[in-house]
Short mmCIF file of C-alpha atoms in Angstrom, two decimals:
data_model
loop_
_atom_site.label_atom_id
_atom_site.label_comp_id
_atom_site.label_asym_id
_atom_site.label_seq_id
_atom_site.Cartn_x
_atom_site.Cartn_y
_atom_site.Cartn_z
CA UNK A 270 -87.30 107.96 -34.01
CA UNK A 271 -85.76 104.48 -34.03
CA UNK A 272 -83.53 103.27 -31.23
CA UNK A 273 -79.82 103.74 -31.99
CA UNK A 274 -77.80 100.66 -32.89
CA UNK A 275 -74.85 100.30 -30.52
CA UNK A 276 -71.84 98.12 -31.36
CA UNK A 277 -69.46 97.23 -28.53
CA UNK A 278 -65.93 95.96 -29.20
CA UNK A 279 -63.79 94.81 -26.25
CA UNK A 280 -59.99 94.58 -26.48
CA UNK A 281 -58.70 92.73 -23.39
CA UNK A 282 -55.03 92.40 -22.43
CA UNK A 283 -53.01 90.92 -19.59
CA UNK A 284 -50.68 93.00 -17.43
CA UNK A 285 -47.45 91.06 -17.81
CA UNK A 286 -46.00 89.60 -14.63
CA UNK A 287 -49.05 90.05 -12.41
CA UNK A 288 -49.93 87.09 -10.21
CA UNK A 289 -52.44 86.51 -7.44
CA UNK A 290 -54.48 88.27 -8.49
CA UNK A 291 -53.96 88.28 -12.22
CA UNK A 292 -54.51 91.80 -13.58
CA UNK A 293 -56.27 92.39 -16.87
CA UNK A 294 -56.96 95.60 -18.77
CA UNK A 295 -59.71 96.06 -21.29
CA UNK A 296 -60.25 98.80 -23.84
CA UNK A 297 -63.90 99.16 -24.80
CA UNK A 298 -65.08 100.82 -28.01
CA UNK A 299 -68.74 101.80 -28.05
CA UNK A 300 -69.88 102.82 -31.53
CA UNK A 301 -73.24 104.46 -32.21
CA UNK A 302 -74.34 103.31 -35.63
CA UNK A 303 -77.34 105.65 -35.58
CA UNK A 304 -79.91 106.94 -36.14
CA UNK A 305 -79.82 109.35 -33.15
CA UNK A 306 -77.69 110.25 -30.14
CA UNK A 307 -77.41 107.78 -27.27
CA UNK A 308 -76.26 108.37 -23.69
CA UNK A 309 -74.60 105.66 -21.65
CA UNK A 310 -76.28 105.76 -18.22
CA UNK A 311 -75.03 102.65 -16.40
CA UNK A 312 -73.04 99.46 -16.71
CA UNK A 313 -73.51 95.88 -15.57
CA UNK A 314 -70.69 93.35 -15.78
CA UNK A 315 -70.66 89.65 -14.93
CA UNK A 316 -67.10 88.43 -14.41
CA UNK A 317 -66.39 84.70 -14.07
CA UNK A 318 -62.97 83.19 -13.32
CA UNK A 319 -61.74 79.69 -14.19
CA UNK A 320 -62.85 78.39 -10.76
CA UNK A 321 -66.43 79.45 -11.49
CA UNK A 322 -66.32 82.39 -9.08
CA UNK A 323 -68.79 85.00 -10.36
CA UNK A 324 -68.71 88.70 -9.53
CA UNK A 325 -71.36 91.16 -10.66
CA UNK A 326 -70.41 94.84 -10.99
CA UNK A 327 -73.05 97.54 -11.50
CA UNK A 328 -72.87 101.29 -11.39
CA UNK A 329 -73.51 104.59 -13.11
CA UNK A 330 -71.64 105.34 -16.33
CA UNK A 331 -68.13 104.16 -17.11
CA UNK A 332 -64.87 105.57 -15.67
CA UNK A 333 -66.82 108.39 -14.04
CA UNK A 334 -68.56 109.47 -17.26
CA UNK A 335 -72.01 109.15 -18.79
CA UNK A 336 -71.08 110.02 -22.36
CA UNK A 337 -73.51 111.11 -25.08
CA UNK A 338 -72.46 109.38 -28.29
CA UNK A 339 -73.57 110.94 -31.58
CA UNK A 340 -74.41 108.81 -34.64
CA UNK A 341 -71.22 107.59 -36.28
CA UNK A 342 -69.09 108.38 -33.21
CA UNK A 343 -67.13 105.93 -31.09
CA UNK A 344 -66.51 106.41 -27.36
CA UNK A 345 -63.45 104.60 -25.97
CA UNK A 346 -62.41 103.94 -22.41
CA UNK A 347 -60.03 101.66 -20.55
CA UNK A 348 -60.50 99.90 -17.25
CA UNK A 349 -59.20 96.84 -15.48
CA UNK A 350 -60.18 93.79 -13.49
CA UNK A 351 -58.29 91.41 -11.16
CA UNK A 352 -58.89 87.65 -11.34
CA UNK A 353 -57.76 84.89 -9.00
CA UNK A 354 -57.09 82.66 -12.03
CA UNK A 355 -55.18 83.19 -15.30
CA UNK A 356 -58.37 82.71 -17.31
CA UNK A 357 -61.84 84.23 -17.12
CA UNK A 358 -64.79 85.65 -19.02
CA UNK A 359 -66.55 89.02 -18.91
CA UNK A 360 -69.97 89.89 -20.29
CA UNK A 361 -72.67 92.37 -19.52
CA UNK A 362 -74.64 95.33 -20.79
CA UNK A 363 -74.87 99.09 -20.84
CA UNK A 364 -78.08 100.92 -20.01
CA UNK A 365 -78.51 103.56 -22.71
CA UNK A 366 -81.01 106.38 -23.35
CA UNK A 367 -82.01 107.60 -26.80
CA UNK A 368 -82.89 111.18 -27.80
CA UNK A 369 -86.58 110.60 -27.04
CA UNK A 370 -85.73 109.59 -23.47
CA UNK A 371 -86.37 105.87 -23.96
CA UNK A 372 -83.97 103.56 -22.13
CA UNK A 373 -82.60 100.40 -23.75
CA UNK A 374 -79.98 97.75 -23.06
CA UNK A 375 -76.86 97.41 -25.23
CA UNK A 376 -75.55 93.86 -24.64
CA UNK A 377 -71.84 93.14 -24.31
CA UNK A 378 -71.06 89.68 -25.69
CA UNK A 379 -68.83 87.41 -23.58
CA UNK A 380 -65.10 87.92 -24.09
CA UNK A 381 -62.11 86.04 -22.72
CA UNK A 382 -59.53 87.33 -20.27
CA UNK A 383 -56.46 85.10 -20.56
CA UNK A 384 -52.78 85.10 -19.77
CA UNK A 385 -50.98 84.81 -23.16
CA UNK A 386 -50.37 81.24 -24.34
CA UNK A 387 -52.61 79.73 -21.65
CA UNK A 388 -55.03 78.63 -24.39
CA UNK A 389 -53.60 76.85 -27.42
#
């Protein structure tokens, strides 16, 4: 069986009024575009603020879960991250396992964390 195709859509937002650190939320949508089920085993994030400070976060699952996502289904979760600056970037990957037990990486493209109106 072919490896499932996983599409990841981040939706970041700023928690209004937070300063030092700046608090950001992000809603992540993980869609399995088939052909078989896929389980999210682990996450790896690389978070970089505007000063170039880089933090790597790794761990099992997301928000305490290791969901199995059926073809055509979307798993959603929300989490947050503090930054020392009003601007930053997140990117990373999820470690997934297909129905045959093969593990594969689902990349998460870089996305911007920004206080509203900080970028024209």
